[in-house]
């Protein structure tokens, strides 16, 4: 009989069903307890220190009470604190990235994914290295510096050697002033040995969505293929860490199972990583299941409305204050706008979710993984971010400067992020403005840079950043970073 143990390496012990059920019952019993809720909110608030700010975060039980609470005033307070935390640790910077689909061959039977092996009406496609190069050039021409590569699971057609070759190709393309400086990887759970190879290939974050933490639901949703193995999937992040990857990205596919269960599981997973490896997840993604070829999201009866979705995002922000949060183009402009205030720190822009989609004139639908709601170009997204007072950042410095895992977290905790991420955001924005922006975006961008440069606290850093931006504007020099 499994017992709950966040330090265990066994999925059934760190994502313990009994503990989740008790958490949900406890949260339901206390959701109207105003005194307790105020205490939890007070604990979540950022506290000033001599060097910056700290946040205590929340346990899965505390955070679940907030998620269960339905009092509009308390929810408004949660949103305020989420915004305070976002400002304290991530400022108004938003990091941009794009997904790159390498192959939609897949041997799994995931019921929500159009790439499932039995779907005979989508064409199957795997990029050649020439095609990878062409996609990367198209992405560089948009202005992207950071990619998340995506592939179905197929040990024969998409073996790890293929993924590694693609990563090499991506890093090798330097078109005009473009280069991809960080490749994050979203591929199926794999072995420690393969994670080591990914680490050696220079990847940024290893991202794997749990889809659902509910084991029974998981087994039904993944009836066939290697992904059916719940334990192997759930324990993947521990193997990734053992293989030397210390930036890992969690996520749940919201809509498949009951969101309160998923939320508790997600926070428990973060607690487990912290307890075992001394560092929590680098990012958490919040995808919602979307319409796609052969997929009707309405058959899963756990869809969540936009209000609940916003509340989940805010509660994640309160529970794990130092973890980056990602929202993709699965969501509309309006949903993304609200989510940005509640704690999101990274978004995709100009995305195509089809294999080979970036080199096509029109958005191709035949191999698309899901409907993209936000169909704006990257430049439109960049401009919109600035109009809403967010600084678009193309920064990739951290992992290149070795600031991964707990080293990134300590930077975050001691407030040094303002002397580091802030100037890096402004310098990479300036690169974007010079190389890719439309005139109006460029105008707005330099206005923003002029406003933001003086807010860099360290005088020396401020002076160097200003000089580097001048260099970017007047010469061809690129890729400065702190
Ligand atoms: N094959 C890899 C795996 O098994 O983890 C990951 C790559 S898959 C391209 C990336 C993610 O897309 C999946 O983990 C899943 O959460 C998400 N996804 C699949 N079908 C979706 C749908 N219909 N709507 C929204 N997201 C979906």
Short mmCIF file of C-alpha atoms and ligand atoms in Angstrom, two decimals:
data_model
loop_
_atom_site.label_atom_id
_atom_site.label_comp_id
_atom_site.label_asym_id
_atom_site.label_seq_id
_atom_site.Cartn_x
_atom_site.Cartn_y
_atom_site.Cartn_z
CA UNK A 1 0.00 0.00 0.00
CA UNK A 2 1.56 3.30 -1.13
CA UNK A 3 2.07 6.04 1.44
CA UNK A 4 2.46 9.72 0.60
CA UNK A 5 6.11 10.70 0.47
CA UNK A 6 7.21 13.78 -1.53
CA UNK A 7 10.82 12.54 -1.38
CA UNK A 8 10.05 9.15 -2.89
CA UNK A 9 11.07 8.47 -6.49
CA UNK A 10 7.96 6.37 -7.06
CA UNK A 11 5.10 8.13 -8.86
CA UNK A 12 2.40 6.54 -6.70
CA UNK A 13 4.13 7.88 -3.57
CA UNK A 14 4.88 11.48 -4.59
CA UNK A 15 1.63 11.87 -6.59
CA UNK A 16 -0.32 10.00 -3.95
CA UNK A 17 -3.98 9.60 -4.86
CA UNK A 18 -5.06 9.38 -1.20
CA UNK A 19 -3.24 12.61 -0.36
CA UNK A 20 -4.90 14.38 -3.30
CA UNK A 21 -8.35 13.12 -2.27
CA UNK A 22 -7.76 14.30 1.32
CA UNK A 23 -6.48 17.65 0.05
CA UNK A 24 -9.61 18.16 -2.04
CA UNK A 25 -11.87 17.24 0.89
CA UNK A 26 -9.92 19.57 3.22
CA UNK A 27 -10.06 22.39 0.66
CA UNK A 28 -13.81 21.94 0.23
CA UNK A 29 -14.33 21.95 4.00
CA UNK A 30 -12.31 25.18 4.43
CA UNK A 31 -13.20 27.11 1.29
CA UNK A 32 -15.43 29.52 3.27
CA UNK A 33 -13.05 29.86 6.22
CA UNK A 34 -12.23 33.57 5.80
CA UNK A 35 -9.63 33.61 8.59
CA UNK A 36 -7.69 30.69 7.14
CA UNK A 37 -7.89 32.13 3.63
CA UNK A 38 -6.56 35.49 4.81
CA UNK A 39 -3.68 33.70 6.56
CA UNK A 40 -2.84 31.79 3.40
CA UNK A 41 -3.01 34.97 1.31
CA UNK A 42 -0.75 36.75 3.78
CA UNK A 43 1.76 33.89 3.59
CA UNK A 44 1.77 34.09 -0.23
CA UNK A 45 2.50 37.83 -0.37
CA UNK A 46 6.02 38.92 -1.37
CA UNK A 47 8.01 40.18 1.65
CA UNK A 48 10.71 42.81 1.27
CA UNK A 49 14.26 41.95 2.39
CA UNK A 50 17.48 43.98 2.51
CA UNK A 51 18.49 42.71 -0.96
CA UNK A 52 15.14 42.32 -2.67
CA UNK A 53 12.08 40.28 -2.04
CA UNK A 54 11.16 36.77 -0.95
CA UNK A 55 8.05 34.70 -1.25
CA UNK A 56 7.17 31.72 0.89
CA UNK A 57 5.04 29.93 -1.72
CA UNK A 58 2.19 27.67 -0.63
CA UNK A 59 1.78 23.98 0.05
CA UNK A 60 -0.56 21.98 -2.19
CA UNK A 61 -3.12 21.97 0.63
CA UNK A 62 -3.02 25.73 1.14
CA UNK A 63 -3.11 26.46 -2.57
CA UNK A 64 -6.03 24.05 -3.02
CA UNK A 65 -8.08 25.96 -0.43
CA UNK A 66 -7.58 29.14 -2.45
CA UNK A 67 -8.59 27.36 -5.63
CA UNK A 68 -11.76 26.07 -3.95
CA UNK A 69 -12.69 29.48 -2.50
CA UNK A 70 -15.56 31.16 -4.37
CA UNK A 71 -15.74 34.49 -2.52
CA UNK A 72 -15.29 37.22 -5.21
CA UNK A 73 -13.44 39.53 -2.81
CA UNK A 74 -10.91 36.86 -1.87
CA UNK A 75 -10.48 35.93 -5.52
CA UNK A 76 -9.82 39.60 -6.36
CA UNK A 77 -7.17 39.60 -3.60
CA UNK A 78 -5.58 36.45 -5.05
CA UNK A 79 -5.31 38.21 -8.40
CA UNK A 80 -3.72 41.26 -6.79
CA UNK A 81 -1.11 39.14 -5.01
CA UNK A 82 -0.44 37.12 -8.17
CA UNK A 83 0.28 40.39 -9.96
CA UNK A 84 2.53 41.59 -7.11
CA UNK A 85 4.53 38.35 -7.26
CA UNK A 86 4.82 38.56 -11.03
CA UNK A 87 6.10 42.14 -10.75
CA UNK A 88 8.49 41.32 -7.91
CA UNK A 89 10.25 38.41 -9.65
CA UNK A 90 9.59 38.75 -13.35
CA UNK A 91 8.86 42.47 -13.65
CA UNK A 92 6.97 43.44 -16.79
CA UNK A 93 9.12 41.28 -19.05
CA UNK A 94 7.56 38.59 -21.22
CA UNK A 95 9.84 36.09 -22.94
CA UNK A 96 8.86 35.04 -26.46
CA UNK A 97 9.30 31.68 -28.16
CA UNK A 98 7.86 29.55 -30.96
CA UNK A 99 7.17 25.82 -31.23
CA UNK A 100 8.86 23.92 -34.05
CA UNK A 101 7.15 20.66 -35.04
CA UNK A 102 9.69 18.15 -36.32
CA UNK A 103 7.55 15.07 -36.91
CA UNK A 104 3.97 13.97 -36.38
CA UNK A 105 4.70 10.26 -36.61
CA UNK A 106 3.48 8.75 -33.37
CA UNK A 107 2.88 5.25 -32.05
CA UNK A 108 0.75 6.30 -29.09
CA UNK A 109 -3.01 6.25 -28.85
CA UNK A 110 -3.67 9.48 -26.88
CA UNK A 111 -7.42 10.13 -27.19
CA UNK A 112 -7.08 13.95 -27.24
CA UNK A 113 -4.26 14.24 -29.79
CA UNK A 114 -4.72 14.19 -33.58
CA UNK A 115 -1.29 12.59 -33.97
CA UNK A 116 -2.58 9.37 -32.38
CA UNK A 117 -1.46 6.31 -34.33
CA UNK A 118 -4.93 5.32 -35.54
CA UNK A 119 -5.70 8.70 -37.15
CA UNK A 120 -5.54 7.83 -40.84
CA UNK A 121 -6.73 11.17 -42.23
CA UNK A 122 -3.75 13.33 -41.40
CA UNK A 123 -0.71 13.17 -43.63
CA UNK A 124 2.36 12.03 -41.69
CA UNK A 125 5.45 14.12 -42.10
CA UNK A 126 8.95 14.25 -40.67
CA UNK A 127 11.26 17.13 -41.53
CA UNK A 128 14.53 16.38 -43.31
CA UNK A 129 17.57 18.36 -42.12
CA UNK A 130 17.18 20.60 -45.17
CA UNK A 131 13.58 21.26 -44.15
CA UNK A 132 14.62 21.92 -40.53
CA UNK A 133 17.07 24.50 -41.86
CA UNK A 134 14.35 26.16 -43.97
CA UNK A 135 11.95 26.29 -40.98
CA UNK A 136 14.66 27.78 -38.78
CA UNK A 137 15.44 30.46 -41.36
CA UNK A 138 11.72 31.33 -41.54
CA UNK A 139 11.62 31.55 -37.72
CA UNK A 140 14.79 33.64 -37.58
CA UNK A 141 13.32 35.97 -40.20
CA UNK A 142 10.38 36.55 -37.87
CA UNK A 143 12.82 37.43 -35.07
CA UNK A 144 12.72 34.31 -32.90
CA UNK A 145 15.72 33.33 -30.79
CA UNK A 146 14.13 30.61 -28.66
CA UNK A 147 12.32 27.49 -29.86
CA UNK A 148 10.48 24.59 -28.30
CA UNK A 149 10.84 21.52 -30.50
CA UNK A 150 7.92 19.11 -30.63
CA UNK A 151 7.64 15.58 -31.95
CA UNK A 152 5.37 12.58 -31.68
CA UNK A 153 6.75 9.46 -30.04
CA UNK A 154 8.04 6.95 -32.56
CA UNK A 155 11.21 5.11 -31.59
CA UNK A 156 11.83 4.01 -35.18
CA UNK A 157 11.01 7.17 -37.13
CA UNK A 158 11.88 9.78 -34.48
CA UNK A 159 14.68 8.12 -32.47
CA UNK A 160 16.79 10.24 -30.12
CA UNK A 161 19.50 10.41 -32.82
CA UNK A 162 17.03 12.21 -35.11
CA UNK A 163 16.10 14.70 -32.38
CA UNK A 164 19.81 15.33 -31.62
CA UNK A 165 20.59 15.85 -35.30
CA UNK A 166 17.75 18.38 -35.54
CA UNK A 167 19.05 20.26 -32.48
CA UNK A 168 22.52 20.43 -34.06
CA UNK A 169 21.04 21.72 -37.29
CA UNK A 170 18.95 24.34 -35.49
CA UNK A 171 21.94 25.72 -33.60
CA UNK A 172 24.07 25.71 -36.77
CA UNK A 173 21.83 28.02 -38.82
CA UNK A 174 22.93 31.67 -38.80
CA UNK A 175 20.87 33.58 -41.30
CA UNK A 176 21.52 37.34 -41.58
CA UNK A 177 21.64 38.50 -37.93
CA UNK A 178 19.52 35.56 -36.81
CA UNK A 179 20.38 32.65 -34.61
CA UNK A 180 18.49 30.32 -32.33
CA UNK A 181 20.12 30.58 -28.93
CA UNK A 182 17.96 28.28 -26.87
CA UNK A 183 16.22 25.07 -27.91
CA UNK A 184 13.74 23.69 -25.40
CA UNK A 185 12.55 20.17 -25.99
CA UNK A 186 9.03 18.75 -25.70
CA UNK A 187 9.34 15.08 -26.57
CA UNK A 188 8.10 11.91 -24.93
CA UNK A 189 9.49 10.62 -21.63
CA UNK A 190 12.80 8.87 -22.21
CA UNK A 191 15.76 7.21 -20.49
CA UNK A 192 18.46 8.80 -18.29
CA UNK A 193 20.97 8.03 -21.03
CA UNK A 194 18.91 9.91 -23.63
CA UNK A 195 18.40 12.83 -21.27
CA UNK A 196 22.17 12.98 -20.87
CA UNK A 197 22.50 13.18 -24.67
CA UNK A 198 19.97 16.01 -24.79
CA UNK A 199 21.91 17.84 -22.11
CA UNK A 200 25.13 17.41 -24.09
CA UNK A 201 23.36 18.75 -27.18
CA UNK A 202 22.86 22.02 -25.27
CA UNK A 203 19.12 22.06 -24.73
CA UNK A 204 17.46 24.58 -22.46
CA UNK A 205 14.39 23.20 -20.69
CA UNK A 206 13.04 19.67 -21.01
CA UNK A 207 9.27 20.05 -21.12
CA UNK A 208 6.82 17.22 -20.64
CA UNK A 209 3.15 17.68 -19.94
CA UNK A 210 1.74 15.22 -17.49
CA UNK A 211 -1.60 15.52 -19.37
CA UNK A 212 -3.37 14.27 -16.23
CA UNK A 213 -2.18 13.29 -12.77
CA UNK A 214 -5.26 11.11 -12.29
CA UNK A 215 -3.87 7.61 -12.86
CA UNK A 216 -7.11 5.87 -13.79
CA UNK A 217 -8.04 8.67 -16.19
CA UNK A 218 -4.50 8.67 -17.57
CA UNK A 219 -4.62 4.97 -18.38
CA UNK A 220 -7.93 5.39 -20.22
CA UNK A 221 -6.75 8.46 -22.13
CA UNK A 222 -3.57 6.67 -23.21
CA UNK A 223 -4.89 3.21 -24.07
CA UNK A 224 -1.98 2.10 -26.27
CA UNK A 225 1.69 2.80 -26.90
CA UNK A 226 4.62 3.49 -24.56
CA UNK A 227 2.88 6.57 -23.14
CA UNK A 228 0.36 4.23 -21.50
CA UNK A 229 2.93 3.67 -18.71
CA UNK A 230 1.81 6.27 -16.12
CA UNK A 231 4.72 5.69 -13.76
CA UNK A 232 7.37 5.96 -16.48
CA UNK A 233 5.77 9.20 -17.70
CA UNK A 234 5.33 10.70 -14.22
CA UNK A 235 8.89 9.84 -13.13
CA UNK A 236 10.44 11.34 -16.31
CA UNK A 237 11.52 14.60 -14.66
CA UNK A 238 13.55 12.69 -12.07
CA UNK A 239 15.32 10.82 -14.85
CA UNK A 240 15.88 14.13 -16.70
CA UNK A 241 17.48 15.58 -13.56
CA UNK A 242 19.57 12.44 -13.12
CA UNK A 243 20.72 12.93 -16.72
CA UNK A 244 21.94 16.44 -15.83
CA UNK A 245 19.02 18.53 -17.09
CA UNK A 246 18.18 20.87 -14.24
CA UNK A 247 15.58 23.02 -16.01
CA UNK A 248 12.41 21.00 -16.41
CA UNK A 249 8.95 22.20 -17.41
CA UNK A 250 5.72 20.73 -16.05
CA UNK A 251 2.19 21.08 -17.40
CA UNK A 252 -1.30 19.64 -17.31
CA UNK A 253 -3.63 19.44 -20.29
CA UNK A 254 -6.61 21.13 -18.67
CA UNK A 255 -10.00 19.80 -19.71
CA UNK A 256 -9.21 16.10 -19.55
CA UNK A 257 -9.82 15.51 -15.82
CA UNK A 258 -11.18 17.52 -12.89
CA UNK A 259 -9.10 20.66 -12.56
CA UNK A 260 -8.89 20.67 -8.77
CA UNK A 261 -7.34 17.20 -8.83
CA UNK A 262 -4.89 18.26 -11.54
CA UNK A 263 -3.95 21.40 -9.65
CA UNK A 264 -3.14 19.53 -6.44
CA UNK A 265 -1.12 16.96 -8.43
CA UNK A 266 0.81 19.68 -10.24
CA UNK A 267 1.80 21.47 -7.03
CA UNK A 268 2.73 18.15 -5.43
CA UNK A 269 4.95 17.39 -8.42
CA UNK A 270 6.69 20.76 -7.94
CA UNK A 271 7.12 20.01 -4.21
CA UNK A 272 8.57 16.61 -5.06
CA UNK A 273 11.20 18.09 -7.41
CA UNK A 274 12.16 20.64 -4.78
CA UNK A 275 12.35 17.96 -2.06
CA UNK A 276 14.45 15.52 -4.09
CA UNK A 277 16.58 17.74 -6.32
CA UNK A 278 16.64 20.99 -4.36
CA UNK A 279 15.08 22.89 -7.24
CA UNK A 280 11.50 23.15 -8.40
CA UNK A 281 10.28 23.19 -12.01
CA UNK A 282 11.77 25.92 -14.21
CA UNK A 283 8.41 26.41 -15.91
CA UNK A 284 4.79 25.36 -15.69
CA UNK A 285 2.61 25.38 -18.82
CA UNK A 286 -1.15 25.66 -18.75
CA UNK A 287 -2.48 24.22 -22.03
CA UNK A 288 -6.22 23.60 -22.47
CA UNK A 289 -7.42 20.86 -24.78
CA UNK A 290 -8.42 22.20 -28.20
CA UNK A 291 -10.34 21.13 -31.26
CA UNK A 292 -8.18 19.27 -33.77
CA UNK A 293 -8.49 16.77 -36.58
CA UNK A 294 -10.36 13.73 -35.22
CA UNK A 295 -10.60 15.44 -31.80
CA UNK A 296 -13.70 17.05 -30.32
CA UNK A 297 -12.75 18.66 -26.99
CA UNK A 298 -16.40 18.46 -25.88
CA UNK A 299 -16.16 14.69 -25.42
CA UNK A 300 -13.99 15.34 -22.37
CA UNK A 301 -16.45 16.66 -19.81
CA UNK A 302 -13.95 18.58 -17.70
CA UNK A 303 -13.55 21.69 -19.82
CA UNK A 304 -12.94 24.84 -17.79
CA UNK A 305 -14.27 28.32 -18.46
CA UNK A 306 -12.03 31.38 -18.80
CA UNK A 307 -12.70 32.58 -15.22
CA UNK A 308 -11.69 29.26 -13.69
CA UNK A 309 -8.67 29.17 -15.97
CA UNK A 310 -7.57 32.61 -14.72
CA UNK A 311 -8.02 31.48 -11.13
CA UNK A 312 -5.86 28.40 -11.71
CA UNK A 313 -3.09 30.57 -13.17
CA UNK A 314 -3.23 32.97 -10.22
CA UNK A 315 -3.17 30.10 -7.70
CA UNK A 316 -0.15 28.51 -9.42
CA UNK A 317 1.58 31.92 -9.25
CA UNK A 318 0.94 32.09 -5.50
CA UNK A 319 2.01 28.51 -4.81
CA UNK A 320 5.28 28.45 -6.83
CA UNK A 321 6.38 32.08 -7.08
CA UNK A 322 9.79 31.47 -8.67
CA UNK A 323 8.64 29.20 -11.48
CA UNK A 324 8.17 30.69 -14.94
CA UNK A 325 4.71 30.22 -16.43
CA UNK A 326 3.94 29.63 -20.09
CA UNK A 327 0.79 30.22 -22.11
CA UNK A 328 0.66 29.27 -25.78
CA UNK A 329 -1.33 30.40 -28.82
CA UNK A 330 -3.94 27.78 -27.93
CA UNK A 331 -5.46 30.74 -26.08
CA UNK A 332 -7.01 33.85 -27.59
CA UNK A 333 -5.63 37.37 -27.33
CA UNK A 334 -8.21 38.25 -24.65
CA UNK A 335 -7.43 35.23 -22.46
CA UNK A 336 -3.70 35.81 -22.84
CA UNK A 337 -4.05 39.47 -21.93
CA UNK A 338 -5.65 38.62 -18.61
CA UNK A 339 -3.25 35.72 -17.94
CA UNK A 340 -0.20 37.95 -18.44
CA UNK A 341 -1.19 40.06 -15.47
CA UNK A 342 -1.72 37.00 -13.28
CA UNK A 343 1.77 35.61 -13.55
CA UNK A 344 2.58 34.35 -17.03
CA UNK A 345 6.22 35.04 -17.94
CA UNK A 346 6.57 33.36 -21.36
CA UNK A 347 4.32 33.25 -24.41
CA UNK A 348 4.59 31.87 -27.92
CA UNK A 349 3.99 34.15 -30.87
CA UNK A 350 3.42 33.67 -34.60
CA UNK A 351 3.13 29.92 -33.98
CA UNK A 352 2.39 27.25 -36.53
CA UNK A 353 1.58 23.87 -35.02
CA UNK A 354 2.05 21.88 -38.20
CA UNK A 355 5.09 20.02 -39.45
CA UNK A 356 6.78 22.35 -41.94
CA UNK A 357 4.26 25.15 -41.31
CA UNK A 358 6.64 28.10 -41.16
CA UNK A 359 7.80 27.77 -44.76
CA UNK A 360 4.22 27.77 -46.11
CA UNK A 361 2.65 31.01 -47.27
CA UNK A 362 -0.75 30.18 -45.73
CA UNK A 363 -1.27 28.50 -42.35
CA UNK A 364 -1.46 24.79 -43.28
CA UNK A 365 -4.14 22.78 -41.49
CA UNK A 366 -3.51 19.25 -42.64
CA UNK A 367 -0.76 18.37 -40.14
CA UNK A 368 -1.74 20.96 -37.52
CA UNK A 369 -1.73 19.62 -33.97
CA UNK A 370 -4.53 21.85 -32.72
CA UNK A 371 -6.43 25.01 -33.63
CA UNK A 372 -4.36 28.13 -32.92
CA UNK A 373 -6.58 30.81 -31.35
CA UNK A 374 -4.08 33.66 -31.37
CA UNK A 375 -3.15 33.87 -35.04
CA UNK A 376 -1.33 37.21 -34.96
CA UNK A 377 2.15 37.60 -36.39
CA UNK A 378 5.10 37.81 -34.01
CA UNK A 379 5.44 41.53 -34.76
CA UNK A 380 1.77 42.10 -33.88
CA UNK A 381 2.29 40.23 -30.61
CA UNK A 382 5.43 42.24 -29.82
CA UNK A 383 3.63 45.52 -30.47
CA UNK A 384 0.58 44.44 -28.47
CA UNK A 385 2.80 43.49 -25.50
CA UNK A 386 4.34 46.95 -25.47
CA UNK A 387 0.95 48.64 -25.84
CA UNK A 388 -0.02 46.77 -22.69
CA UNK A 389 3.17 47.83 -20.91
CA UNK A 390 4.99 44.49 -21.08
CA UNK A 391 8.58 44.35 -22.31
CA UNK A 392 8.94 41.70 -25.02
CA UNK A 393 12.15 39.81 -24.28
CA UNK A 394 14.12 37.57 -26.62
CA UNK A 395 16.63 36.83 -23.89
CA UNK A 396 18.23 33.39 -23.71
CA UNK A 397 21.16 34.35 -21.50
CA UNK A 398 20.53 32.31 -18.38
CA UNK A 399 21.33 28.84 -19.53
CA UNK A 400 24.16 30.07 -21.74
CA UNK A 401 25.70 31.77 -18.70
CA UNK A 402 25.17 28.58 -16.65
CA UNK A 403 22.33 30.10 -14.63
CA UNK A 404 20.11 27.04 -14.64
CA UNK A 405 18.37 25.11 -11.89
CA UNK A 406 18.98 26.48 -8.40
CA UNK A 407 21.43 29.13 -9.71
CA UNK A 408 18.58 30.76 -11.63
CA UNK A 409 16.31 30.46 -8.62
CA UNK A 410 18.81 32.20 -6.34
CA UNK A 411 19.16 35.04 -8.84
CA UNK A 412 15.40 35.32 -8.75
CA UNK A 413 15.29 35.27 -4.95
CA UNK A 414 17.97 37.88 -4.26
CA UNK A 415 16.45 40.46 -6.59
CA UNK A 416 19.46 40.48 -8.95
CA UNK A 417 17.13 39.70 -11.79
CA UNK A 418 16.62 43.45 -12.26
CA UNK A 419 20.33 43.88 -12.98
CA UNK A 420 20.36 40.91 -15.29
CA UNK A 421 17.10 39.98 -16.99
CA UNK A 422 15.95 43.56 -17.33
CA UNK A 423 18.97 44.84 -19.31
CA UNK A 424 19.05 41.58 -21.28
CA UNK A 425 15.39 42.05 -22.21
CA UNK A 426 16.06 45.61 -23.40
CA UNK A 427 19.14 44.64 -25.40
CA UNK A 428 17.41 41.71 -27.12
CA UNK A 429 14.37 43.89 -27.79
CA UNK A 430 16.68 46.40 -29.45
CA UNK A 431 18.12 43.61 -31.64
CA UNK A 432 14.57 42.68 -32.64
CA UNK A 433 13.64 46.30 -33.39
CA UNK A 434 16.66 46.79 -35.62
CA UNK A 435 16.44 43.52 -37.48
CA UNK A 436 12.78 42.58 -37.80
CA UNK A 437 10.28 45.15 -36.50
CA UNK A 438 7.69 47.09 -38.49
CA UNK A 439 8.19 50.90 -38.24
CA UNK A 440 5.43 51.46 -35.65
CA UNK A 441 6.72 48.57 -33.49
CA UNK A 442 10.21 50.05 -33.73
CA UNK A 443 9.00 53.46 -32.65
CA UNK A 444 7.11 52.08 -29.67
CA UNK A 445 10.04 49.83 -28.79
CA UNK A 446 12.59 52.61 -28.54
CA UNK A 447 10.17 54.68 -26.48
CA UNK A 448 9.87 51.73 -24.12
CA UNK A 449 13.64 51.23 -23.96
CA UNK A 450 14.13 54.92 -23.14
CA UNK A 451 11.58 54.61 -20.32
CA UNK A 452 12.94 51.34 -18.95
CA UNK A 453 16.72 51.84 -19.08
CA UNK A 454 16.76 54.25 -16.12
CA UNK A 455 14.99 51.63 -13.95
CA UNK A 456 18.05 49.33 -13.95
CA UNK A 457 19.25 49.73 -10.34
CA UNK A 458 23.00 49.14 -10.78
CA UNK A 459 24.64 52.17 -12.36
CA UNK A 460 27.45 50.24 -14.03
CA UNK A 461 25.03 47.73 -15.55
CA UNK A 462 22.79 50.58 -16.68
CA UNK A 463 25.67 52.35 -18.43
CA UNK A 464 26.89 49.20 -20.18
CA UNK A 465 23.35 48.29 -21.29
CA UNK A 466 22.82 51.78 -22.74
CA UNK A 467 26.15 51.57 -24.58
CA UNK A 468 25.36 48.11 -25.95
CA UNK A 469 21.99 49.28 -27.22
CA UNK A 470 23.72 52.17 -29.00
CA UNK A 471 26.08 49.62 -30.57
CA UNK A 472 23.16 47.47 -31.68
CA UNK A 473 21.53 50.53 -33.28
CA UNK A 474 24.57 51.81 -35.06
CA UNK A 475 26.66 48.80 -35.93
CA UNK A 476 26.10 45.20 -36.70
CA UNK A 477 27.19 43.91 -33.30
CA UNK A 478 24.71 41.56 -31.64
CA UNK A 479 24.25 39.17 -28.72
CA UNK A 480 25.39 41.20 -25.74
CA UNK A 481 24.25 39.82 -22.42
CA UNK A 482 24.67 40.01 -18.69
N1 LIG B 1 4.81 13.58 -27.92
C1 LIG B 1 5.25 14.27 -26.75
C2 LIG B 1 4.61 13.65 -25.53
O1 LIG B 1 4.01 12.62 -25.66
O2 LIG B 1 4.72 14.20 -24.47
C3 LIG B 1 4.96 15.73 -26.71
C4 LIG B 1 4.71 16.50 -27.91
S1 LIG B 1 3.04 17.01 -28.11
C5 LIG B 1 3.41 17.66 -29.67
C6 LIG B 1 2.85 18.37 -27.02
C7 LIG B 1 1.62 18.46 -26.22
O3 LIG B 1 0.51 18.87 -26.99
C8 LIG B 1 1.11 17.21 -25.54
O4 LIG B 1 1.84 16.92 -24.39
C9 LIG B 1 -0.34 17.57 -25.23
O5 LIG B 1 -0.50 18.05 -23.93
C10 LIG B 1 -0.65 18.70 -26.21
N2 LIG B 1 -1.83 18.37 -27.03
C11 LIG B 1 -2.09 17.24 -27.67
N3 LIG B 1 -3.31 17.29 -28.25
C12 LIG B 1 -3.83 18.49 -27.96
C13 LIG B 1 -5.08 19.14 -28.25
N4 LIG B 1 -6.04 18.55 -28.96
N5 LIG B 1 -5.27 20.38 -27.76
C14 LIG B 1 -4.33 21.00 -27.04
N6 LIG B 1 -3.14 20.46 -26.76
C15 LIG B 1 -2.89 19.20 -27.19
#
